[in-house]
Short mmCIF file of C-alpha atoms in Angstrom, two decimals:
data_model
loop_
_atom_site.label_atom_id
_atom_site.label_comp_id
_atom_site.label_asym_id
_atom_site.label_seq_id
_atom_site.Cartn_x
_atom_site.Cartn_y
_atom_site.Cartn_z
CA MET X 152 -13.79 -12.35 13.87
CA GLU X 153 -10.72 -14.53 13.35
CA LEU X 154 -11.53 -15.00 9.66
CA LEU X 155 -10.77 -11.33 9.15
CA SER X 156 -7.14 -11.80 10.14
CA LEU X 157 -6.76 -14.44 7.41
CA LEU X 158 -6.93 -11.68 4.81
CA ILE X 159 -3.55 -10.54 6.14
CA PHE X 160 -1.85 -13.73 7.30
CA LEU X 161 -2.80 -16.02 4.42
CA PRO X 162 -0.95 -13.99 1.75
CA LEU X 163 2.23 -14.25 3.84
CA LEU X 164 1.81 -18.00 4.25
CA CYS X 165 0.92 -18.59 0.60
CA GLY X 166 3.83 -16.40 -0.48
CA ALA X 167 6.25 -18.58 1.46
CA VAL X 168 4.68 -21.72 -0.04
CA ALA X 169 4.97 -20.27 -3.57
CA TRP X 170 8.62 -19.37 -2.93
CA PHE X 171 9.62 -22.88 -1.91
CA ALA X 172 7.36 -24.64 -4.42
CA GLU X 173 8.95 -22.72 -7.30
CA LYS X 174 12.33 -24.17 -6.30
CA LYS X 175 10.94 -27.69 -6.73
CA LEU X 176 8.77 -27.19 -9.81
CA ARG X 177 9.23 -24.28 -12.19
CA GLY X 178 5.96 -22.46 -12.86
CA SER X 179 4.20 -23.70 -9.73
CA GLY X 180 4.58 -20.30 -8.08
CA ASN X 181 2.31 -18.73 -10.69
CA TRP X 182 -0.49 -21.16 -9.96
CA ILE X 183 -0.12 -21.08 -6.18
CA THR X 184 -0.20 -17.27 -6.17
CA LEU X 185 -3.15 -17.16 -8.55
CA PHE X 186 -5.21 -19.65 -6.54
CA SER X 187 -4.26 -17.96 -3.27
CA LEU X 188 -5.41 -14.56 -4.46
CA THR X 189 -8.60 -16.01 -5.92
CA GLY X 190 -9.35 -17.73 -2.61
CA LEU X 191 -8.73 -14.51 -0.71
CA LEU X 192 -11.04 -12.66 -3.10
CA LEU X 193 -13.81 -15.19 -2.41
CA LEU X 194 -13.14 -14.90 1.34
CA SER X 195 -13.47 -11.12 1.15
CA PHE X 196 -16.82 -11.46 -0.63
CA TYR X 197 -17.99 -13.88 2.06
CA LEU X 198 -16.93 -11.53 4.86
CA GLY X 199 -18.62 -8.67 3.05
CA SER X 200 -21.87 -10.63 2.89
CA LEU X 201 -21.82 -10.87 6.71
CA GLY X 202 -21.86 -7.07 7.08
CA ASP X 203 -19.44 -4.87 9.00
CA SER X 204 -17.08 -6.78 11.28
CA SER X 205 -14.10 -6.11 13.50
CA LEU X 206 -11.59 -7.75 15.79
CA SER X 207 -9.23 -6.49 18.45
CA TRP X 208 -6.39 -8.35 20.17
CA SER X 209 -4.17 -6.83 22.81
CA TRP X 210 -0.73 -6.47 21.25
CA PHE X 211 1.52 -4.15 23.32
CA ALA X 212 -0.60 -3.86 26.44
CA ARG X 213 1.83 -1.49 28.14
CA PHE X 214 1.17 1.14 25.47
CA ASN X 215 -2.46 0.17 24.89
CA ILE X 216 -1.68 -0.91 21.32
CA HIS X 217 -4.07 -3.41 19.77
CA PHE X 218 -4.11 -5.58 16.69
CA ALA X 219 -7.44 -4.02 15.72
CA LEU X 220 -9.10 -4.48 12.33
CA LEU X 221 -12.26 -2.96 10.89
CA PHE X 222 -14.00 -4.39 7.84
CA ASP X 223 -16.74 -2.08 6.60
CA GLY X 224 -18.06 -1.24 3.14
CA LEU X 225 -15.16 1.02 2.19
CA ALA X 226 -12.61 -1.52 3.40
CA LEU X 227 -14.39 -4.24 1.41
CA LEU X 228 -14.24 -2.09 -1.71
CA MET X 229 -10.51 -1.47 -1.33
CA VAL X 230 -9.66 -5.06 -0.43
CA VAL X 231 -11.54 -6.39 -3.47
CA LEU X 232 -9.76 -3.85 -5.70
CA THR X 233 -6.42 -4.91 -4.20
CA LEU X 234 -6.97 -8.62 -4.75
CA ALA X 235 -8.41 -8.20 -8.23
CA LEU X 236 -5.47 -6.09 -9.40
CA ALA X 237 -3.01 -8.44 -7.68
CA ILE X 238 -4.49 -11.23 -9.81
CA LEU X 239 -3.91 -8.99 -12.82
CA ALA X 240 -0.30 -8.49 -11.67
CA VAL X 241 0.20 -12.26 -11.62
CA ALA X 242 -1.36 -12.62 -15.07
CA VAL X 243 0.79 -9.93 -16.71
CA SER X 244 3.97 -11.36 -15.18
CA TRP X 245 3.18 -14.98 -16.04
CA ARG X 246 6.06 -15.21 -18.55
CA GLU X 247 7.86 -11.96 -17.84
CA ILE X 248 9.78 -12.98 -14.71
CA GLU X 249 12.74 -15.23 -15.46
CA GLN X 250 14.94 -14.96 -12.37
CA HIS X 251 14.15 -15.63 -8.70
CA ARG X 252 10.58 -16.48 -9.62
CA GLY X 253 9.66 -17.91 -6.22
CA PHE X 254 10.99 -14.89 -4.37
CA PHE X 255 9.06 -12.67 -6.78
CA HIS X 256 5.79 -14.32 -5.80
CA PHE X 257 6.67 -14.05 -2.12
CA ASN X 258 7.25 -10.31 -2.46
CA LEU X 259 4.07 -9.89 -4.47
CA LEU X 260 1.95 -11.57 -1.78
CA PHE X 261 3.95 -9.84 0.99
CA SER X 262 3.02 -6.51 -0.59
CA VAL X 263 -0.64 -7.56 -0.85
CA ALA X 264 -0.67 -8.45 2.87
CA GLY X 265 0.69 -5.02 3.78
CA ILE X 266 -1.78 -3.19 1.56
CA ILE X 267 -4.76 -5.12 2.93
CA GLY X 268 -3.47 -4.41 6.44
CA VAL X 269 -3.51 -0.68 5.71
CA PHE X 270 -7.11 -0.88 4.54
CA LEU X 271 -8.23 -2.86 7.61
CA ALA X 272 -6.21 -1.30 10.44
CA ALA X 273 -8.28 0.38 13.14
CA ASP X 274 -5.27 1.16 15.36
CA LEU X 275 -2.89 3.91 14.21
CA PHE X 276 0.26 2.12 15.34
CA LEU X 277 -0.86 -1.00 13.47
CA PHE X 278 -1.65 1.21 10.47
CA PHE X 279 1.93 2.49 10.55
CA VAL X 280 3.32 -1.05 10.75
CA PHE X 281 1.39 -2.11 7.65
CA TRP X 282 2.32 1.16 5.93
CA GLU X 283 5.96 0.15 6.39
CA VAL X 284 5.28 -3.45 5.38
CA MET X 285 4.09 -2.20 1.98
CA LEU X 286 7.40 -0.41 1.43
CA ILE X 287 9.77 -3.36 1.81
CA PRO X 288 8.45 -5.82 -0.83
CA MET X 289 7.63 -3.06 -3.32
CA THR X 290 11.19 -1.77 -3.08
CA ALA X 291 12.40 -5.33 -3.68
CA LEU X 292 10.14 -5.74 -6.72
CA ILE X 293 11.66 -2.63 -8.30
CA LEU X 294 15.24 -3.34 -7.22
CA ILE X 295 15.44 -6.99 -8.27
CA TRP X 296 13.08 -7.31 -11.24
CA GLY X 297 13.06 -3.74 -12.54
CA HIS X 298 14.66 -2.36 -15.69
CA GLU X 299 17.87 -0.51 -16.54
CA LYS X 300 17.78 2.18 -13.81
CA ARG X 301 16.03 0.06 -11.20
CA ARG X 302 18.52 0.77 -8.37
CA TYR X 303 18.09 4.53 -8.68
CA ALA X 304 14.30 4.20 -8.84
CA ALA X 305 14.13 1.80 -5.89
CA ILE X 306 16.33 3.97 -3.66
CA LYS X 307 14.37 7.09 -4.56
CA PHE X 308 11.08 5.34 -3.85
CA PHE X 309 12.40 4.09 -0.51
CA ILE X 310 13.74 7.48 0.60
CA PHE X 311 10.58 9.41 -0.27
CA THR X 312 8.28 6.86 1.34
CA GLN X 313 10.42 6.28 4.41
CA ALA X 314 10.94 9.98 5.13
CA SER X 315 7.22 10.70 4.94
CA SER X 316 6.48 7.59 7.02
CA LEU X 317 8.72 8.80 9.83
CA LEU X 318 6.90 12.13 9.81
CA MET X 319 3.63 10.25 10.13
CA LEU X 320 5.06 8.20 13.02
CA VAL X 321 5.91 11.41 14.88
CA ALA X 322 2.34 12.62 14.34
CA ILE X 323 0.93 9.28 15.56
CA ILE X 324 2.99 9.38 18.76
CA ALA X 325 2.06 13.03 19.35
CA LEU X 326 -1.60 12.16 18.84
CA ALA X 327 -1.41 9.29 21.35
CA LEU X 328 0.30 11.55 23.89
CA GLU X 329 -2.40 14.17 23.35
CA HIS X 330 -4.96 11.47 24.13
CA GLN X 331 -3.05 10.69 27.34
CA THR X 332 -3.04 14.36 28.28
CA GLN X 333 -6.79 14.65 27.84
CA THR X 334 -7.91 11.27 29.21
CA GLY X 335 -5.08 9.96 31.36
CA PHE X 336 -4.10 6.98 29.21
CA LEU X 337 -2.46 6.32 25.85
CA SER X 338 -4.54 5.21 22.90
CA PHE X 339 -3.88 4.56 19.24
CA SER X 340 -7.48 3.56 18.48
CA LEU X 341 -8.99 5.50 15.59
CA ALA X 342 -12.41 5.43 17.24
CA GLU X 343 -11.09 6.79 20.55
CA LEU X 344 -8.84 9.40 18.96
CA GLN X 345 -11.73 10.74 16.91
CA ILE X 346 -13.52 12.08 19.98
CA LEU X 347 -10.60 14.27 21.09
CA GLY X 348 -10.74 18.05 21.01
CA PHE X 349 -7.64 19.97 19.93
CA ALA X 350 -6.28 23.47 20.21
CA PRO X 351 -6.33 24.95 16.68
CA LYS X 352 -2.53 25.04 16.24
CA THR X 353 -2.11 21.52 17.64
CA GLU X 354 -4.74 20.12 15.30
CA TYR X 355 -3.20 21.89 12.32
CA TRP X 356 0.31 20.54 12.90
CA LEU X 357 -0.92 17.02 13.61
CA MET X 358 -2.97 17.12 10.43
CA LEU X 359 0.06 18.23 8.41
CA GLY X 360 2.11 15.28 9.66
CA PHE X 361 -0.42 12.83 8.27
CA PHE X 362 -1.25 14.88 5.19
CA ILE X 363 2.34 15.04 3.94
CA ALA X 364 2.78 11.27 4.32
CA PHE X 365 -0.40 10.58 2.36
CA ALA X 366 0.34 13.30 -0.21
CA VAL X 367 3.68 11.63 -1.01
CA LYS X 368 1.95 8.33 -1.68
CA LEU X 369 -0.94 9.93 -3.61
CA PRO X 370 1.32 11.53 -5.09
CA MET X 371 0.84 15.29 -5.06
CA VAL X 372 3.01 17.91 -6.75
CA PRO X 373 5.68 18.80 -5.57
CA LEU X 374 6.12 15.50 -3.67
CA HIS X 375 5.68 13.37 -6.77
CA SER X 376 9.13 12.95 -8.32
CA TRP X 377 9.59 9.37 -7.09
CA LEU X 378 6.58 8.15 -9.07
CA PRO X 379 7.65 8.43 -12.74
CA ASP X 380 10.97 6.70 -12.01
CA ALA X 381 9.37 3.95 -9.92
CA HIS X 382 6.68 3.27 -12.52
CA THR X 383 9.09 3.31 -15.43
CA GLN X 384 11.67 1.01 -13.88
CA ALA X 385 9.34 -1.40 -12.08
CA PRO X 386 8.36 -4.70 -13.68
CA THR X 387 4.86 -4.71 -15.12
CA ALA X 388 3.43 -6.36 -12.01
CA GLY X 389 5.05 -3.66 -9.86
CA SER X 390 3.61 -0.90 -12.01
CA VAL X 391 0.14 -2.46 -11.78
CA LEU X 392 0.36 -2.61 -7.98
CA LEU X 393 1.82 0.89 -7.72
CA ALA X 394 -0.72 2.61 -9.96
CA GLY X 395 -3.73 0.49 -9.15
CA ILE X 396 -3.38 0.13 -5.38
CA LEU X 397 -0.45 1.83 -3.64
CA LEU X 398 -1.41 5.32 -4.80
CA LYS X 399 -4.89 4.66 -3.42
CA THR X 400 -3.52 4.04 0.08
CA GLY X 401 -2.69 7.76 0.20
CA ALA X 402 -6.25 8.70 -0.68
CA TYR X 403 -7.58 6.10 1.76
CA GLY X 404 -5.46 7.59 4.55
CA LEU X 405 -6.97 11.00 3.89
CA ILE X 406 -10.49 9.56 4.03
CA ARG X 407 -10.00 7.29 7.02
CA ILE X 408 -7.65 9.39 9.18
CA VAL X 409 -7.08 13.00 8.15
CA LEU X 410 -10.63 14.16 7.43
CA PRO X 411 -12.41 12.55 10.41
CA LEU X 412 -9.67 13.24 13.01
CA PHE X 413 -8.87 16.82 12.01
CA PRO X 414 -11.99 18.36 10.39
CA ASN X 415 -11.34 21.94 11.47
CA ALA X 416 -7.71 21.88 10.36
CA THR X 417 -8.56 20.32 7.01
CA MET X 418 -11.18 22.98 6.34
CA GLU X 419 -8.65 25.67 7.17
CA PHE X 420 -6.05 23.95 4.98
CA ALA X 421 -8.52 23.22 2.16
CA PRO X 422 -7.63 26.19 -0.12
CA ILE X 423 -3.96 25.13 -0.09
CA ALA X 424 -4.76 21.43 -0.62
CA VAL X 425 -7.18 22.17 -3.44
CA THR X 426 -4.64 24.46 -5.13
CA LEU X 427 -2.03 21.71 -4.94
CA GLY X 428 -4.57 19.25 -6.33
CA VAL X 429 -5.30 21.48 -9.32
CA LEU X 430 -1.57 22.03 -9.83
CA SER X 431 -1.12 18.25 -9.90
CA ILE X 432 -3.89 17.90 -12.47
CA ILE X 433 -2.46 20.45 -14.89
CA TYR X 434 1.21 19.63 -14.31
CA GLY X 435 0.60 15.89 -14.69
CA ALA X 436 -1.29 16.40 -17.96
CA LEU X 437 1.40 18.67 -19.44
CA MET X 438 4.20 16.31 -18.43
CA ALA X 439 2.32 13.29 -19.77
CA TYR X 440 2.01 14.93 -23.18
CA SER X 441 5.76 15.61 -23.33
CA GLN X 442 6.84 12.02 -22.62
CA THR X 443 8.30 9.64 -25.20
CA ASP X 444 8.29 6.63 -22.85
CA PHE X 445 4.95 4.75 -22.75
CA LYS X 446 5.13 3.88 -19.04
CA ARG X 447 6.39 7.32 -18.05
CA LEU X 448 3.45 8.92 -19.87
CA VAL X 449 0.97 6.74 -17.96
CA ALA X 450 2.81 7.54 -14.71
CA TYR X 451 2.39 11.29 -15.16
CA SER X 452 -1.24 10.75 -16.12
CA SER X 453 -1.71 9.10 -12.72
CA ILE X 454 -0.46 12.25 -11.00
CA SER X 455 -3.01 14.25 -12.97
CA HIS X 456 -5.95 11.95 -12.22
CA MET X 457 -5.17 11.64 -8.52
CA GLY X 458 -5.22 15.43 -8.32
CA PHE X 459 -8.99 15.14 -8.84
CA VAL X 460 -9.18 13.01 -5.68
CA LEU X 461 -7.38 15.70 -3.66
CA LEU X 462 -9.68 18.39 -5.07
CA ALA X 463 -12.76 16.35 -4.22
CA LEU X 464 -11.81 15.36 -0.68
CA PHE X 465 -10.96 18.85 0.52
CA SER X 466 -14.15 20.28 -0.97
CA TRP X 467 -16.12 18.54 1.81
CA GLN X 468 -19.20 18.21 -0.44
CA GLU X 469 -21.21 15.00 -0.66
CA VAL X 470 -21.16 14.78 -4.46
CA ALA X 471 -17.44 15.56 -4.55
CA LEU X 472 -16.68 12.90 -1.92
CA GLN X 473 -18.64 10.39 -3.98
CA GLY X 474 -16.58 11.47 -6.98
CA ALA X 475 -13.38 10.81 -5.04
CA ILE X 476 -14.42 7.23 -4.25
CA LEU X 477 -15.49 6.59 -7.85
CA THR X 478 -12.21 8.03 -9.15
CA ILE X 479 -10.15 5.89 -6.79
CA VAL X 480 -11.74 2.70 -8.12
CA ALA X 481 -11.92 3.79 -11.76
CA HIS X 482 -8.34 5.02 -11.91
CA GLY X 483 -7.17 1.88 -10.15
CA ILE X 484 -8.63 -0.23 -12.95
CA SER X 485 -7.79 1.99 -15.94
CA SER X 486 -4.21 2.82 -14.92
CA ALA X 487 -3.44 -0.81 -14.13
CA ALA X 488 -4.91 -1.70 -17.52
CA LEU X 489 -2.69 0.78 -19.38
CA PHE X 490 0.41 -0.40 -17.53
CA SER X 491 -0.42 -3.98 -18.41
CA MET X 492 -0.61 -3.00 -22.10
CA ALA X 493 2.69 -1.13 -21.79
CA GLY X 494 4.24 -4.25 -20.29
CA MET X 495 2.95 -6.46 -23.10
CA ILE X 496 4.37 -4.14 -25.73
CA GLN X 497 7.72 -3.84 -23.96
CA HIS X 498 7.94 -7.63 -23.63
CA ARG X 499 7.41 -7.94 -27.39
CA ILE X 500 9.61 -5.16 -28.79
CA HIS X 501 12.00 -4.70 -25.81
CA SER X 502 11.41 -0.96 -25.75
CA ARG X 503 9.08 1.51 -24.05
CA GLU X 504 9.86 4.33 -26.50
CA ILE X 505 6.75 5.43 -28.35
CA GLY X 506 8.96 6.44 -31.28
CA SER X 507 9.91 2.78 -31.72
CA MET X 508 6.26 1.88 -32.20
CA GLY X 509 3.87 3.10 -34.88
CA GLY X 510 1.36 1.37 -37.14
CA MET X 511 0.97 -1.59 -34.79
CA TRP X 512 -2.76 -1.76 -35.52
CA ALA X 513 -1.95 -3.61 -38.75
CA SER X 514 -0.24 -6.51 -36.99
CA ALA X 515 -2.07 -6.42 -33.64
CA PRO X 516 -5.67 -5.23 -34.14
CA LYS X 517 -6.96 -6.85 -30.93
CA MET X 518 -4.27 -5.17 -28.86
CA ALA X 519 -4.96 -1.86 -30.57
CA THR X 520 -8.71 -2.10 -29.91
CA ILE X 521 -8.27 -2.96 -26.25
CA THR X 522 -5.68 -0.20 -25.78
CA LEU X 523 -8.01 2.33 -27.41
CA ILE X 524 -10.76 1.39 -24.94
CA PHE X 525 -8.36 1.85 -22.02
CA VAL X 526 -7.25 5.22 -23.40
CA MET X 527 -10.86 6.32 -23.79
CA ALA X 528 -11.53 5.27 -20.20
CA GLY X 529 -8.63 7.42 -19.03
CA ILE X 530 -9.97 10.34 -21.05
CA GLY X 531 -13.30 9.97 -19.26
CA MET X 532 -15.61 8.77 -22.02
CA PRO X 533 -19.26 8.71 -20.87
CA GLY X 534 -20.40 5.21 -19.99
CA MET X 535 -17.05 4.26 -18.48
CA ALA X 536 -16.06 4.38 -14.81
CA ASN X 537 -13.65 7.33 -14.96
CA PHE X 538 -16.31 9.64 -16.38
CA ASN X 539 -18.53 9.31 -13.30
CA GLY X 540 -15.70 10.02 -10.88
CA GLU X 541 -14.46 13.15 -12.59
CA LEU X 542 -17.98 14.44 -13.28
CA PHE X 543 -19.02 14.05 -9.64
CA THR X 544 -15.76 15.65 -8.51
CA LEU X 545 -16.25 18.71 -10.69
CA LEU X 546 -19.94 19.09 -9.82
CA GLY X 547 -19.30 18.90 -6.09
CA SER X 548 -16.12 20.96 -5.98
CA TYR X 549 -17.63 23.77 -8.05
CA GLN X 550 -19.98 24.60 -5.18
CA VAL X 551 -17.03 25.56 -2.95
CA PHE X 552 -14.07 26.28 -5.26
CA PRO X 553 -15.49 27.39 -8.64
CA THR X 554 -12.27 28.91 -10.01
CA HIS X 555 -10.17 25.88 -9.05
CA THR X 556 -12.76 23.56 -10.56
CA ILE X 557 -12.82 25.39 -13.89
CA ILE X 558 -9.04 25.15 -14.11
CA ALA X 559 -9.16 21.48 -13.11
CA ALA X 560 -11.61 20.80 -15.94
CA LEU X 561 -8.82 21.73 -18.36
CA GLY X 562 -7.06 18.60 -17.16
CA ILE X 563 -9.76 16.51 -18.80
CA ILE X 564 -8.98 18.22 -22.10
CA GLY X 565 -5.32 17.54 -21.46
CA SER X 566 -5.99 13.84 -20.86
CA ALA X 567 -7.74 13.63 -24.23
CA VAL X 568 -4.76 15.27 -25.93
CA TYR X 569 -2.03 13.08 -24.44
CA GLY X 570 -4.17 9.92 -24.54
CA LEU X 571 -5.07 10.16 -28.20
CA HIS X 572 -1.55 11.35 -29.02
CA LEU X 573 -0.17 8.19 -27.41
CA PHE X 574 -2.55 5.94 -29.30
CA GLN X 575 -1.96 7.65 -32.63
CA ARG X 576 1.83 7.41 -32.38
CA ALA X 577 1.83 3.80 -31.14
CA PHE X 578 -0.85 2.15 -33.27
CA GLN X 579 -1.55 4.36 -36.26
CA GLY X 580 0.53 6.02 -38.97
CA PRO X 581 3.42 4.36 -40.83
CA THR X 582 4.26 0.84 -39.70
CA ASN X 583 7.59 0.83 -37.86
CA ILE X 584 7.34 -2.63 -36.36
CA ASP X 585 5.19 -5.77 -36.53
CA ILE X 586 4.26 -7.43 -33.25
CA SER X 587 2.27 -10.49 -32.25
CA ASP X 588 -1.31 -9.85 -31.24
CA LEU X 589 -2.87 -10.69 -27.88
CA ARG X 590 -2.65 -14.30 -26.83
CA MET X 591 -5.73 -15.99 -25.42
CA ARG X 592 -4.60 -15.51 -21.80
CA GLU X 593 -3.92 -11.83 -22.42
CA LEU X 594 -7.21 -11.38 -24.25
CA VAL X 595 -9.12 -12.91 -21.34
CA TYR X 596 -7.81 -10.65 -18.60
CA THR X 597 -7.80 -7.48 -20.70
CA SER X 598 -11.39 -8.20 -21.71
CA LEU X 599 -12.33 -8.55 -18.04
CA LEU X 600 -10.81 -5.11 -17.41
CA VAL X 601 -12.90 -3.68 -20.24
CA VAL X 602 -16.03 -5.25 -18.75
CA ALA X 603 -15.18 -3.80 -15.31
CA LEU X 604 -14.71 -0.29 -16.70
CA PHE X 605 -18.06 -0.37 -18.48
CA TYR X 606 -19.86 -2.13 -15.64
CA PHE X 607 -18.84 0.39 -12.99
CA GLY X 608 -19.42 3.17 -15.48
CA LEU X 609 -23.03 2.09 -15.92
CA GLN X 610 -23.58 0.88 -12.33
CA PRO X 611 -21.70 3.36 -10.10
CA HIS X 612 -24.24 2.90 -7.31
CA ILE X 613 -22.51 -0.35 -6.31
CA ILE X 614 -19.38 1.58 -5.33
CA LEU X 615 -21.37 4.39 -3.76
CA ASP X 616 -23.51 2.01 -1.70
CA LEU X 617 -20.43 0.34 -0.21
CA SER X 618 -18.87 3.67 0.77
CA ALA X 619 -22.12 5.39 1.82
CA ASP X 620 -21.69 4.89 5.59
CA THR X 621 -18.15 6.27 5.57
CA LEU X 622 -19.15 9.32 3.56
CA SER X 623 -22.22 9.93 5.74
CA SER X 624 -19.96 9.87 8.79
CA LEU X 625 -17.63 12.43 7.19
CA LEU X 626 -20.51 14.72 6.31
CA SER X 627 -21.82 14.50 9.89
CA ILE X 628 -18.38 15.47 11.18
CA ALA X 629 -18.29 18.38 8.73
CA LYS X 630 -21.60 19.73 10.05
CA GLU X 631 -20.30 19.68 13.62
CA ALA X 632 -16.95 21.25 12.73
CA LYS X 633 -16.35 24.96 12.60
CA PRO X 634 -17.12 26.61 9.23
#
């Protein structure tokens, strides 16, 4: 279906239009980007209403590489999340970006195109291409529009991501060659590669190549150190994209590639992966509590929350897998929401230091109320989306890894401690600074985030229904794999 390719090519085209239009009329880039993303969101809903779809064009025929896309329920879920949070990124940066505004919008839409490509790719070589495409504009967003240490953060982000990407490329090539050995021809098709049988050691090493690449993007301790710097130094729009979407590409890679292609190896590796996931949960919570920088605190909290996804996926239990999907969506919304609030505060007081805040409830009660709701979502308050994800993760994982799960549950306590500590220091206590409250535009999009967190908290079946086929396929693979 040619319409499917528009989800990738239209952002590139609209980004170029926004870039040149901004040169002619200041502010036009905002509107072009906003309308483009809204149109793409409507297109994704339309394609979703048609059911699962795919397309495949011969690309490098000599190597049997295809421009192959797959649009199923899980892909729809991730594409909608991407476009919705990209709209949020435009909204929060409406007045924040002062220099090279047109180029900023081009990079924003360039990044969106790469991310959507990752979620749709059904050919591993194409997946790698889009994985690299994500890297370039995001590095530019940090390097050009970031804060005081943006060069250091951008270079660190690039090195970590590029190194892990090259490792994944080696694994992709090795996997294609293994397909040639077994069948007589090269293939990068996910569907064709899934039917291969591997020697145990071969499967294990191939799995590790992909796992490390996805663990860096997740990120997982000890491969996480790029994240706090990138989040802290990125512009608000960059932080929203990083936390809300880019981290989820790592989890998506595990679901779409690692688990179905290497089930035996992942089950063998599960105790190590789950241990690293629990370590990420506890370490992220402890580090979040010790931060004095608002954005850095939220960055470390992301490491903690994404540890629950790692725990859930390698438990190979239906309820835990459902918890992973719910957590991916919930954390995407709540973390993007907290970074948007951090950006608003920084834009007003020109500081991210929590010590520079204090007592802001008096002058900005609307901002304080909205921030409190976002903090409670991150804590996992019942009725909000994050609660369902973490509850399902713990219930499912306990069946296989009870000790790990009990330790992981302490991370929820930790999130309550650092979340409420952040809110108390920023909005309560003695008044250190007066700030302007939320403007109408800010109130509108933050209120929509609040509605989304409650809606998916009370109606999680919508997310679960979209991902049901993918999870059923994984569970079928698990039954056929060796125990």
